[in-house]
Amino acid sequence: MGTENLQRSDSGTRQVGKRGSVMRRIVFAVLGLAMGLTACSAGIDAGPARTEERDVAGATAVVLATSGDLTIRQGQTAGLTVTAGENVLDQLTSDVRDGVLELEATGSRVLGVGDIRYELVLPEVHAVSVTGSGDVEADVETGPELGLQTSGSGSITFRDLAVKDLTVEVTGSGSVRVDGSADTQRATITGSGEYSAADLASDMATVAVSGSGGADVAVDGTLDARVSGSGDILYSGDAQVSSEVSGSGSVSKR
């Protein structure tokens, strides 16, 4: 996912392959969860709120496939607490497969029922994906590469990033907001989603917008910007810009 254009040393190639492997596992997890959730609908009484602790040892990535809020913070030992109505809590699953924590709902009438809150502690995060309307906020150390992905109307916010390679994919009306620093950022926005990275300092950026979405980036090295449709790319910094616009969209400096 965005790794085919990278040119690196042997060491760098191994790092990219590792990130690509994590992101591929995220993609397969998202596809599986999406199929499992198509039958879900609201219609039950959530009941009084209850909190439950879950074991998520080995997780370095997470897929949020339910509604609700997920906060991620730094900690030496991985752990998860889930707060939801007692009538739906048992139907909220949290399985770790190949390092990916999958937060999903089973049953037929769980989604959209009451408030769902997840509090996740991880030593390190490599990838985060949101499907549906869930929201993620994170202030945590990452590995050298980080992948962020939204599909639907959900959102992801990462604060104080310090990462070498950042890959972002926004599909639908969701949003990703990041600040901090990244040597390289690659963002693909499809639909009406938004990528807000005006406070993420970077040396190189590749941004593609297809549809009516938008991106806002800060780049001091090189920027490759592509727009197809009515979307917009804003940028700041002293980057050398290569741009291509097809449709009524634009690439412009703030």
XYZ file of C-alpha atoms in Angstrom:
254
model
C 0.000 0.000 0.000
C 2.134 2.818 -1.287
C 5.367 0.853 -0.895
C 5.970 0.115 -4.567
C 7.487 3.549 -5.263
C 9.967 3.464 -2.418
C 13.630 3.139 -3.261
C 15.680 2.147 -0.220
C 18.714 0.246 0.942
C 18.362 -3.449 1.785
C 17.684 -2.481 5.403
C 15.099 0.085 4.363
C 13.437 -2.456 2.075
C 13.036 -4.882 4.954
C 11.451 -2.113 7.039
C 9.020 -1.230 4.267
C 8.145 -4.887 3.821
C 7.359 -5.148 7.519
C 5.066 -2.145 7.336
C 3.442 -3.488 4.183
C 2.834 -6.793 5.937
C 1.092 -5.047 8.835
C -1.026 -2.961 6.474
C -1.979 -6.030 4.439
C -3.139 -7.740 7.635
C -5.153 -4.606 8.427
C -6.794 -4.724 4.979
C -7.752 -8.385 5.311
C -9.080 -7.773 8.812
C -11.185 -4.837 7.600
C -12.660 -6.896 4.764
C -13.548 -9.713 7.124
C -15.108 -7.409 9.692
C -17.101 -5.542 7.066
C -18.689 -8.764 5.859
C -19.483 -9.801 9.406
C -21.163 -6.501 10.231
C -23.525 -6.233 7.292
C -26.324 -7.923 9.216
C -26.054 -5.717 12.312
C -28.755 -3.200 13.172
C -29.937 -1.235 16.197
C -32.930 -2.228 18.279
C -31.978 -3.470 21.763
C -31.746 -1.819 25.167
C -28.059 -1.403 25.975
C -28.673 -1.387 29.724
C -26.537 0.319 32.385
C -22.876 0.942 31.569
C -20.295 -1.585 32.698
C -16.507 -1.683 32.262
C -14.516 -4.798 31.442
C -10.775 -5.401 31.114
C -9.457 -7.426 28.174
C -6.113 -9.082 27.388
C -4.631 -7.805 24.112
C -1.041 -8.971 24.471
C 0.937 -8.922 21.233
C -1.095 -6.212 19.516
C 0.788 -3.568 17.520
C -2.104 -2.540 15.257
C -5.847 -2.045 15.720
C -9.005 -2.109 13.619
C -12.025 -0.295 15.105
C -15.095 -1.782 13.418
C -17.780 -0.564 15.815
C -19.165 2.828 16.698
C -17.812 4.591 19.762
C -14.568 6.181 20.885
C -11.131 4.585 21.099
C -8.262 6.274 22.927
C -4.732 4.913 22.631
C -1.972 5.792 25.060
C 1.563 4.686 25.809
C 2.336 1.921 28.283
C 4.820 -0.893 28.807
C 2.097 -3.546 29.047
C -0.688 -3.900 26.493
C -4.192 -3.726 27.896
C -7.751 -2.790 26.955
C -10.798 -1.628 28.904
C -14.217 -1.610 27.259
C -17.145 0.388 28.636
C -20.624 -0.204 27.215
C -24.143 -1.191 28.196
C -24.162 -4.519 29.999
C -26.580 -5.985 27.448
C -24.151 -5.458 24.579
C -20.769 -5.708 26.302
C -20.542 -9.465 25.785
C -21.121 -8.971 22.068
C -18.158 -6.607 21.689
C -15.160 -8.744 20.811
C -11.461 -7.896 20.995
C -9.391 -10.592 19.321
C -5.705 -10.289 18.408
C -4.764 -11.998 15.154
C -1.252 -11.709 13.712
C -0.598 -8.641 15.853
C -3.824 -6.879 14.793
C -6.410 -6.127 17.491
C -9.870 -6.411 15.934
C -12.596 -4.523 17.809
C -15.905 -5.664 16.406
C -19.495 -6.508 17.317
C -21.196 -9.872 16.992
C -24.920 -10.570 17.028
C -27.535 -8.849 14.925
C -28.536 -5.718 16.892
C -25.447 -4.220 18.477
C -24.170 -1.347 16.353
C -25.418 2.096 17.319
C -26.736 0.951 20.713
C -25.592 3.266 23.502
C -22.115 4.635 24.093
C -19.072 2.430 23.550
C -15.697 3.505 24.932
C -12.404 1.718 24.429
C -9.224 2.634 26.300
C -6.201 0.911 24.806
C -2.653 0.836 26.143
C 0.116 -0.318 23.798
C 3.916 -0.150 23.948
C 4.026 0.721 20.242
C 1.589 1.258 17.373
C 2.271 0.382 13.735
C -1.169 0.777 12.135
C -4.705 1.964 12.924
C -7.829 1.431 10.848
C -11.382 2.690 11.406
C -14.393 1.295 9.585
C -17.782 2.891 10.092
C -18.375 5.814 12.448
C -15.866 5.176 15.228
C -13.350 7.783 16.378
C -9.739 7.245 17.462
C -7.481 9.591 19.421
C -3.868 8.629 20.082
C -0.830 10.094 21.782
C 1.657 7.253 21.617
C 5.062 6.336 20.252
C 5.033 4.574 16.915
C 7.525 2.473 15.045
C 9.566 3.920 12.158
C 6.523 3.435 9.914
C 2.857 4.135 10.641
C -0.224 3.346 8.580
C -3.569 5.101 9.157
C -6.731 4.105 7.331
C -10.388 5.183 7.514
C -13.402 3.989 5.568
C -16.839 5.361 6.274
C -17.379 8.427 8.472
C -14.904 7.669 11.244
C -11.911 9.757 12.288
C -8.336 9.265 13.472
C -6.295 11.849 15.397
C -2.603 11.328 16.214
C -0.677 13.892 18.248
C 3.067 14.541 18.486
C 4.095 12.031 15.852
C 7.771 11.372 15.238
C 7.887 8.867 12.395
C 10.002 8.201 9.323
C 7.288 6.996 6.955
C 3.573 7.769 7.262
C 0.960 6.217 4.984
C -2.630 7.506 5.110
C -5.700 6.233 3.279
C -9.080 7.950 3.628
C -12.086 6.434 1.886
C -15.583 7.875 2.229
C -16.342 10.869 4.449
C -13.877 10.113 7.230
C -10.934 12.191 8.368
C -7.361 11.840 9.578
C -5.644 14.582 11.584
C -1.967 14.401 12.567
C 0.727 16.685 13.952
C 4.399 16.287 14.776
C 6.976 15.234 12.180
C 7.447 12.658 9.434
C 10.321 12.294 6.996
C 7.938 11.047 4.318
C 4.147 11.102 4.096
C 1.921 9.464 1.507
C -1.792 10.209 1.535
C -4.608 8.939 -0.659
C -8.061 10.481 -0.246
C -10.997 8.961 -2.108
C -14.469 10.451 -1.739
C -15.259 13.430 0.498
C -12.791 12.686 3.278
C -10.200 15.035 4.740
C -6.516 14.719 5.620
C -5.334 17.473 7.974
C -1.558 17.557 8.376
C -0.784 21.276 8.370
C 1.116 20.836 11.643
C 3.050 17.752 10.526
C 6.512 18.830 9.378
C 7.774 16.655 6.523
C 10.564 16.513 3.950
C 8.680 14.673 1.214
C 4.975 14.205 0.517
C 2.927 12.375 -2.080
C -0.755 13.299 -1.988
C -3.554 12.085 -4.251
C -7.158 13.283 -3.962
C -9.932 11.668 -5.976
C -13.428 13.089 -5.548
C -14.413 16.073 -3.411
C -12.059 15.471 -0.507
C -9.148 17.585 0.611
C -5.677 17.529 2.101
C -3.580 20.116 3.945
C 0.138 19.369 4.328
C 3.398 21.063 5.329
C 6.414 20.150 3.190
C 9.910 21.618 2.880
C 11.436 19.182 0.376
C 9.350 17.812 -2.494
C 5.593 17.533 -2.971
C 3.916 15.340 -5.579
C 0.261 16.448 -5.678
C -2.480 14.870 -7.806
C -6.162 15.872 -7.874
C -8.931 14.187 -9.841
C -12.373 15.738 -9.416
C -13.333 18.720 -7.263
C -10.944 18.082 -4.389
C -8.262 20.433 -3.111
C -4.710 20.121 -1.838
C -3.291 22.936 0.284
C 0.356 23.075 1.263
C 2.800 25.233 3.182
C 6.583 25.304 3.261
C 9.295 25.673 0.638
C 8.699 22.449 -1.251
C 9.425 21.898 -4.917
C 5.969 21.010 -6.234
C 4.959 18.666 -9.023
C 1.197 18.852 -9.550
C -1.495 17.515 -11.835
C -5.179 18.472 -11.700
C -8.001 16.806 -13.611
C -11.380 18.434 -13.040
C -12.329 21.498 -11.003
C -10.007 20.796 -8.080
C -6.848 22.688 -7.163
C -3.352 22.520 -5.705
C -2.429 25.763 -3.951
C -0.081 27.194 -1.356
C -1.505 28.459 1.917
